[in-house]
Amino acid sequence: MFEELGFENLTAPEAVLYFALVIGVAFGILAQITKFCFRRTLVGSDRRAAAGVWFTALAVAVAGTQAAVSAGLIEFSDHRLMAGDLPWLAIVVGGLLFGAGMVLTRGCASRLTVLGGTGNLRALTVIIVFAITAHATMKGLFAPLRVALGNVTVPLGDMNTLAALPGGVWLFTGLIVATALILAARSGVRPTMLLTAALLGALVPLAWVGTGFILYDDFDVIPFESLSFTRPASDTLFWTIAGTSVSAGFGTGLIGGVLLGALAASVATGTFVWQSFESPAQTGRYMTGAVFMGIGGVLAGGCTVGAGLSGVPTLSVAAILAIVTMAAGAWITDALLTRSAGARGAQQATQGLQPAE
């Protein structure tokens, strides 16, 4: 469709950069307002409210994406999420690592990118290490690990999507949307916040349609993609250090837009504040989590946004497996940390010491 828009001095790759920048700014603003974060829905002190926001966004993302598919605007048959051979071991290992990492860093990749725009230097540092590790997993030091795990597959054929199961597309779309809306309704979150979360969720089908239909050009093909943070973080890092030889694309525009949007929202609301690490131990924990997320995000095929908020709406079995294992990784890690903290507290008590804050 891009050639019909009448642009004379703008190519499709250039247009998608500006499009992603707008999407990113909107995401940064909306995510900062709603405190959108998958980790918080699982192990946060306010997990019920966080779940209301996350599942509202998911419901809109699923409904909007499948409506676009039904209208013939986009289709996912050739997308990487629909590969006939499911790399189950890579997804499971990657999901568990990513889930563990987001607990160690107290935020998933999307949330940390948003926090980076609000002056949180811990989050910015984590995102940089995350991007380096993700790039190393795709093309560098950890690439052999990715290849080895990715070669362990199970053939799914046409069963790579829920749409192929009895009941078809609309049964599973309806089930996911209804379940998400019920969880959102029971969260107790005020309607205005849920509406803001719905606007955030609408960015997912907007991005799919934008890259797969509106900006599609037969002569200058751009990747068909939506919101995600693993590959975009890697691409942004690579473009930052080699911009004269590598062009900025959707991912670079998205990351830049999220940072700008979060910055604008935090300044406007008076919540911008510089923050840094508090101790060497905290630094080590966050760096470990960043590495886990970088490796895990690549192995799992995306982060909680790429595989979750954007991936689940495609009804991909791979995406659903990824987000489920990320949740499992987060729960397991949180339980281990809680047990470890309890053991330290008991030991200090027996020694007549006050537990550390």
Short mmCIF file of C-alpha atoms in Angstrom, two decimals:
data_model
loop_
_atom_site.label_atom_id
_atom_site.label_comp_id
_atom_site.label_asym_id
_atom_site.label_seq_id
_atom_site.Cartn_x
_atom_site.Cartn_y
_atom_site.Cartn_z
CA MET A 1 0.00 0.00 0.00
CA PHE A 2 2.93 2.34 0.63
CA GLU A 3 3.35 3.29 -3.03
CA GLU A 4 -0.26 4.52 -3.05
CA LEU A 5 0.36 7.05 -0.29
CA GLY A 6 2.12 9.40 -2.69
CA PHE A 7 5.38 9.96 -0.83
CA GLU A 8 8.07 11.19 -3.23
CA ASN A 9 11.01 11.82 -0.92
CA LEU A 10 10.42 9.08 1.64
CA THR A 11 11.13 5.36 1.27
CA ALA A 12 9.27 2.63 3.17
CA PRO A 13 12.25 1.96 5.52
CA GLU A 14 12.43 5.68 6.31
CA ALA A 15 8.68 5.90 6.86
CA VAL A 16 8.67 2.93 9.21
CA LEU A 17 11.31 4.63 11.38
CA TYR A 18 9.03 7.65 11.92
CA PHE A 19 6.03 5.37 12.38
CA ALA A 20 7.86 3.40 15.08
CA LEU A 21 8.94 6.63 16.76
CA VAL A 22 5.30 7.69 17.09
CA ILE A 23 4.27 4.25 18.35
CA GLY A 24 7.15 4.32 20.83
CA VAL A 25 6.28 7.76 22.19
CA ALA A 26 2.68 6.65 22.71
CA PHE A 27 3.81 3.46 24.44
CA GLY A 28 6.25 5.35 26.66
CA ILE A 29 3.57 7.78 27.81
CA LEU A 30 0.86 5.16 28.34
CA ALA A 31 3.20 2.67 30.02
CA GLN A 32 4.51 5.32 32.40
CA ILE A 33 0.98 6.37 33.35
CA THR A 34 -0.24 2.80 33.90
CA LYS A 35 3.05 1.37 35.26
CA PHE A 36 2.63 -1.39 32.70
CA CYS A 37 4.80 -4.39 33.64
CA PHE A 38 4.32 -8.15 33.38
CA ARG A 39 6.59 -8.84 36.37
CA ARG A 40 4.30 -6.83 38.62
CA THR A 41 1.32 -8.98 37.61
CA LEU A 42 3.16 -12.04 38.88
CA VAL A 43 5.18 -11.10 41.96
CA GLY A 44 4.60 -7.41 42.62
CA SER A 45 3.11 -6.16 45.88
CA ASP A 46 0.30 -4.65 43.79
CA ARG A 47 -0.05 -7.62 41.44
CA ARG A 48 -3.84 -7.47 41.28
CA ALA A 49 -3.89 -3.90 40.00
CA ALA A 50 -0.97 -4.59 37.67
CA ALA A 51 -2.82 -7.62 36.27
CA GLY A 52 -5.83 -5.44 35.54
CA VAL A 53 -3.71 -3.15 33.39
CA TRP A 54 -1.78 -5.93 31.63
CA PHE A 55 -4.80 -8.09 30.81
CA THR A 56 -6.83 -5.14 29.56
CA ALA A 57 -4.04 -4.33 27.14
CA LEU A 58 -3.82 -8.00 26.11
CA ALA A 59 -7.57 -8.24 25.46
CA VAL A 60 -7.51 -5.25 23.14
CA ALA A 61 -4.33 -6.45 21.43
CA VAL A 62 -5.82 -9.89 20.74
CA ALA A 63 -9.19 -8.57 19.54
CA GLY A 64 -7.62 -5.87 17.37
CA THR A 65 -5.02 -8.15 15.81
CA GLN A 66 -7.51 -10.88 14.91
CA ALA A 67 -9.96 -8.29 13.58
CA ALA A 68 -7.22 -7.06 11.25
CA VAL A 69 -6.52 -10.63 10.14
CA SER A 70 -10.24 -11.23 9.53
CA ALA A 71 -10.43 -8.04 7.45
CA GLY A 72 -7.60 -9.32 5.25
CA LEU A 73 -5.21 -6.53 6.18
CA ILE A 74 -2.53 -8.82 7.60
CA GLU A 75 -1.76 -12.53 7.92
CA PHE A 76 0.84 -14.48 9.86
CA SER A 77 1.34 -17.68 7.90
CA ASP A 78 4.92 -16.77 6.95
CA HIS A 79 5.85 -15.08 10.22
CA ARG A 80 8.63 -16.58 12.34
CA LEU A 81 6.15 -17.18 15.18
CA MET A 82 4.39 -19.68 12.92
CA ALA A 83 7.37 -21.92 12.15
CA GLY A 84 6.27 -25.51 11.55
CA ASP A 85 9.06 -26.90 13.74
CA LEU A 86 8.74 -25.66 17.32
CA PRO A 87 12.15 -25.03 18.99
CA TRP A 88 10.67 -26.03 22.33
CA LEU A 89 13.91 -26.41 24.28
CA ALA A 90 15.16 -22.94 23.32
CA ILE A 91 11.79 -21.41 24.19
CA VAL A 92 11.55 -23.16 27.56
CA VAL A 93 15.14 -22.39 28.58
CA GLY A 94 14.83 -18.85 27.26
CA GLY A 95 11.51 -18.24 28.97
CA LEU A 96 12.78 -19.49 32.33
CA LEU A 97 15.92 -17.32 32.03
CA PHE A 98 13.96 -14.24 31.03
CA GLY A 99 11.49 -14.74 33.87
CA ALA A 100 14.33 -15.10 36.36
CA GLY A 101 16.06 -12.04 34.94
CA MET A 102 13.07 -9.74 35.22
CA VAL A 103 12.67 -10.68 38.89
CA LEU A 104 16.35 -10.02 39.58
CA THR A 105 16.16 -6.62 37.86
CA ARG A 106 12.69 -5.82 39.25
CA GLY A 107 11.27 -5.16 35.80
CA CYS A 108 10.78 -6.68 32.36
CA ALA A 109 12.60 -5.15 29.38
CA SER A 110 9.73 -2.85 28.43
CA ARG A 111 9.28 -1.53 31.96
CA LEU A 112 13.00 -0.91 32.37
CA THR A 113 13.12 0.99 29.08
CA VAL A 114 10.27 3.19 30.31
CA LEU A 115 12.00 3.71 33.66
CA GLY A 116 15.18 4.64 31.80
CA GLY A 117 13.31 7.62 30.39
CA THR A 118 12.34 8.77 33.89
CA GLY A 119 15.92 9.17 35.11
CA ASN A 120 16.47 5.66 36.48
CA LEU A 121 20.13 4.94 35.76
CA ARG A 122 19.78 1.38 37.08
CA ALA A 123 17.21 0.68 34.39
CA LEU A 124 19.30 2.30 31.66
CA THR A 125 22.35 0.26 32.66
CA VAL A 126 20.32 -2.95 32.64
CA ILE A 127 18.91 -2.17 29.19
CA ILE A 128 22.40 -1.57 27.80
CA VAL A 129 23.70 -4.87 29.21
CA PHE A 130 20.50 -6.57 28.03
CA ALA A 131 21.05 -5.24 24.51
CA ILE A 132 24.71 -6.31 24.44
CA THR A 133 23.84 -9.80 25.65
CA ALA A 134 20.96 -10.14 23.21
CA HIS A 135 23.23 -9.13 20.33
CA ALA A 136 25.87 -11.61 21.51
CA THR A 137 23.23 -14.33 21.57
CA MET A 138 22.02 -13.54 18.07
CA LYS A 139 25.35 -12.98 16.35
CA GLY A 140 28.24 -13.30 18.78
CA LEU A 141 29.64 -15.21 21.72
CA PHE A 142 26.42 -16.98 22.71
CA ALA A 143 25.23 -17.73 19.17
CA PRO A 144 26.40 -21.39 19.33
CA LEU A 145 24.18 -21.88 22.39
CA ARG A 146 21.23 -20.40 20.49
CA VAL A 147 21.85 -22.65 17.51
CA ALA A 148 22.30 -25.80 19.63
CA LEU A 149 19.11 -25.27 21.63
CA GLY A 150 17.20 -24.09 18.57
CA ASN A 151 17.97 -27.33 16.76
CA VAL A 152 15.94 -29.31 19.31
CA THR A 153 12.48 -29.10 17.79
CA VAL A 154 9.16 -30.87 17.61
CA PRO A 155 7.26 -30.82 14.30
CA LEU A 156 3.89 -29.08 14.65
CA GLY A 157 3.05 -28.47 11.02
CA ASP A 158 -0.29 -26.68 10.78
CA MET A 159 -0.80 -27.09 14.54
CA ASN A 160 1.58 -24.19 15.19
CA THR A 161 -1.40 -21.94 15.89
CA LEU A 162 -4.50 -22.21 18.08
CA ALA A 163 -6.49 -21.38 14.96
CA ALA A 164 -5.82 -24.92 13.70
CA LEU A 165 -7.46 -26.53 16.75
CA PRO A 166 -11.15 -27.49 16.90
CA GLY A 167 -13.21 -24.33 17.27
CA GLY A 168 -10.87 -22.25 15.16
CA VAL A 169 -9.78 -18.65 15.38
CA TRP A 170 -12.79 -17.03 16.95
CA LEU A 171 -13.26 -19.61 19.70
CA PHE A 172 -9.74 -19.10 21.03
CA THR A 173 -9.80 -15.36 20.38
CA GLY A 174 -13.02 -15.15 22.37
CA LEU A 175 -11.67 -17.30 25.19
CA ILE A 176 -8.49 -15.24 25.56
CA VAL A 177 -10.29 -11.90 25.36
CA ALA A 178 -13.07 -12.96 27.76
CA THR A 179 -10.61 -14.38 30.31
CA ALA A 180 -8.44 -11.27 30.14
CA LEU A 181 -11.43 -8.94 30.56
CA ILE A 182 -12.75 -10.93 33.53
CA LEU A 183 -9.36 -10.67 35.25
CA ALA A 184 -9.25 -6.96 34.47
CA ALA A 185 -12.77 -6.39 35.81
CA ARG A 186 -11.92 -8.18 39.05
CA SER A 187 -8.73 -6.16 39.58
CA GLY A 188 -10.44 -3.15 41.11
CA VAL A 189 -8.53 -0.75 38.85
CA ARG A 190 -10.46 2.43 38.11
CA PRO A 191 -12.07 2.64 34.64
CA THR A 192 -9.92 5.55 33.44
CA MET A 193 -6.76 3.53 34.07
CA LEU A 194 -8.23 0.52 32.26
CA LEU A 195 -9.09 2.77 29.32
CA THR A 196 -5.48 3.98 29.24
CA ALA A 197 -4.32 0.35 29.27
CA ALA A 198 -6.72 -0.38 26.40
CA LEU A 199 -5.12 2.41 24.36
CA LEU A 200 -1.73 0.84 25.05
CA GLY A 201 -3.01 -2.54 23.87
CA ALA A 202 -4.34 -0.96 20.67
CA LEU A 203 -0.79 -0.05 19.69
CA VAL A 204 -0.11 -3.76 18.99
CA PRO A 205 -2.57 -4.21 16.09
CA LEU A 206 -1.75 -0.69 14.91
CA ALA A 207 1.91 -1.67 14.58
CA TRP A 208 1.05 -4.98 12.88
CA VAL A 209 -1.17 -3.21 10.33
CA GLY A 210 1.31 -0.37 9.90
CA THR A 211 4.25 -2.60 9.04
CA GLY A 212 2.31 -5.39 7.33
CA PHE A 213 -0.18 -3.36 5.27
CA ILE A 214 0.02 0.43 5.28
CA LEU A 215 3.80 0.69 4.81
CA TYR A 216 4.18 -2.54 2.87
CA ASP A 217 6.12 -2.00 -0.35
CA ASP A 218 6.80 -4.75 -2.91
CA PHE A 219 9.99 -3.02 -4.05
CA ASP A 220 11.40 -1.97 -0.68
CA VAL A 221 10.31 -4.62 1.80
CA ILE A 222 10.30 -3.87 5.53
CA PRO A 223 10.00 -6.43 8.34
CA PHE A 224 6.48 -7.32 9.48
CA GLU A 225 6.60 -6.61 13.22
CA SER A 226 4.90 -5.06 16.22
CA LEU A 227 5.92 -4.04 19.72
CA SER A 228 8.91 -5.89 21.14
CA PHE A 229 12.09 -5.01 23.00
CA THR A 230 14.70 -7.75 22.55
CA ARG A 231 15.72 -7.33 18.92
CA PRO A 232 14.94 -3.57 18.96
CA ALA A 233 17.31 -3.10 21.91
CA SER A 234 20.02 -4.99 20.03
CA ASP A 235 19.37 -3.09 16.80
CA THR A 236 19.45 0.24 18.64
CA LEU A 237 22.78 -0.63 20.24
CA PHE A 238 24.24 -1.68 16.89
CA TRP A 239 22.95 1.47 15.17
CA THR A 240 24.33 3.66 17.98
CA ILE A 241 27.88 2.37 17.51
CA ALA A 242 27.79 1.82 13.73
CA GLY A 243 25.21 4.31 12.45
CA THR A 244 27.20 5.23 9.37
CA SER A 245 26.98 1.67 8.03
CA VAL A 246 23.71 0.45 9.59
CA SER A 247 20.37 2.13 8.96
CA ALA A 248 17.92 2.77 11.76
CA GLY A 249 14.71 0.78 11.45
CA PHE A 250 11.49 0.05 13.31
CA GLY A 251 13.27 -1.20 16.44
CA THR A 252 15.48 1.86 16.75
CA GLY A 253 12.53 4.19 16.32
CA LEU A 254 10.52 2.24 18.87
CA ILE A 255 13.20 2.31 21.59
CA GLY A 256 13.92 5.99 21.00
CA GLY A 257 10.23 6.81 21.08
CA VAL A 258 9.63 4.90 24.33
CA LEU A 259 12.45 6.78 26.04
CA LEU A 260 11.13 10.13 24.78
CA GLY A 261 7.54 9.31 25.71
CA ALA A 262 8.46 8.19 29.22
CA LEU A 263 10.63 11.27 29.66
CA ALA A 264 7.79 13.56 28.60
CA ALA A 265 5.27 11.82 30.85
CA SER A 266 7.54 11.86 33.90
CA VAL A 267 8.48 15.52 33.46
CA ALA A 268 4.84 16.49 32.94
CA THR A 269 3.74 14.66 36.09
CA GLY A 270 6.73 15.68 38.21
CA THR A 271 7.96 12.11 38.64
CA PHE A 272 11.30 12.47 36.83
CA VAL A 273 14.09 11.75 39.31
CA TRP A 274 17.67 10.57 38.98
CA GLN A 275 18.24 7.15 40.60
CA SER A 276 21.26 4.86 40.71
CA PHE A 277 22.53 1.66 42.30
CA GLU A 278 22.62 1.53 46.09
CA SER A 279 25.28 -1.14 46.66
CA PRO A 280 27.70 -3.47 44.84
CA ALA A 281 25.45 -6.41 45.71
CA GLN A 282 22.47 -4.73 44.07
CA THR A 283 24.58 -3.94 41.01
CA GLY A 284 25.64 -7.57 40.69
CA ARG A 285 22.06 -8.78 41.00
CA TYR A 286 20.81 -6.40 38.31
CA MET A 287 23.66 -7.23 35.93
CA THR A 288 23.00 -10.94 36.35
CA GLY A 289 19.34 -10.36 35.60
CA ALA A 290 20.20 -8.29 32.52
CA VAL A 291 22.33 -11.12 31.11
CA PHE A 292 19.59 -13.65 31.83
CA MET A 293 17.03 -11.49 30.03
CA GLY A 294 19.32 -10.86 27.07
CA ILE A 295 19.97 -14.55 26.48
CA GLY A 296 16.44 -15.57 27.42
CA GLY A 297 14.71 -13.02 25.22
CA VAL A 298 16.52 -14.26 22.12
CA LEU A 299 16.05 -17.96 22.90
CA ALA A 300 12.36 -17.51 23.70
CA GLY A 301 11.73 -15.48 20.56
CA GLY A 302 10.91 -12.26 22.37
CA CYS A 303 10.31 -10.58 25.71
CA THR A 304 7.06 -10.30 27.66
CA VAL A 305 5.89 -7.72 25.12
CA GLY A 306 7.31 -9.29 21.95
CA ALA A 307 6.23 -12.84 22.77
CA GLY A 308 3.41 -11.87 25.12
CA LEU A 309 1.52 -8.69 24.30
CA SER A 310 2.32 -8.86 20.57
CA GLY A 311 2.89 -12.61 20.15
CA VAL A 312 -0.16 -14.08 21.91
CA PRO A 313 -2.57 -12.08 19.69
CA THR A 314 -1.24 -14.03 16.69
CA LEU A 315 -2.46 -17.23 18.45
CA SER A 316 1.02 -18.69 17.99
CA VAL A 317 1.76 -21.79 20.06
CA ALA A 318 5.41 -20.69 20.31
CA ALA A 319 4.44 -17.29 21.73
CA ILE A 320 2.07 -18.82 24.28
CA LEU A 321 4.73 -21.31 25.40
CA ALA A 322 7.22 -18.46 25.77
CA ILE A 323 5.03 -16.26 27.96
CA VAL A 324 3.98 -19.23 30.13
CA THR A 325 7.59 -20.24 30.78
CA MET A 326 8.52 -16.63 31.53
CA ALA A 327 5.82 -16.57 34.19
CA ALA A 328 7.14 -19.87 35.59
CA GLY A 329 10.70 -18.52 35.68
CA ALA A 330 9.55 -15.43 37.56
CA TRP A 331 7.54 -17.40 40.14
CA ILE A 332 10.37 -19.87 40.76
CA THR A 333 12.99 -17.14 41.14
CA ASP A 334 10.80 -15.05 43.43
CA ALA A 335 10.15 -18.10 45.62
CA LEU A 336 13.88 -18.86 45.85
CA LEU A 337 14.71 -15.24 46.72
CA THR A 338 11.98 -15.13 49.36
CA ARG A 339 13.23 -18.37 50.91
CA SER A 340 16.81 -17.10 50.87
CA ALA A 341 15.80 -13.82 52.51
CA GLY A 342 13.86 -15.72 55.17
CA ALA A 343 16.85 -17.95 55.91
CA ARG A 344 19.14 -14.93 56.30
CA GLY A 345 16.64 -13.26 58.60
CA ALA A 346 16.40 -16.37 60.78
CA GLN A 347 20.18 -16.67 60.97
CA GLN A 348 20.54 -13.03 62.00
CA ALA A 349 17.84 -13.49 64.64
CA THR A 350 19.65 -16.46 66.18
CA GLN A 351 22.82 -14.38 66.30
CA GLY A 352 21.05 -11.51 68.03
CA LEU A 353 21.30 -9.24 65.00
CA GLN A 354 18.66 -7.04 63.43
CA PRO A 355 17.62 -8.08 59.91
CA ALA A 356 19.01 -5.86 57.18
CA GLU A 357 16.62 -3.42 55.52
#
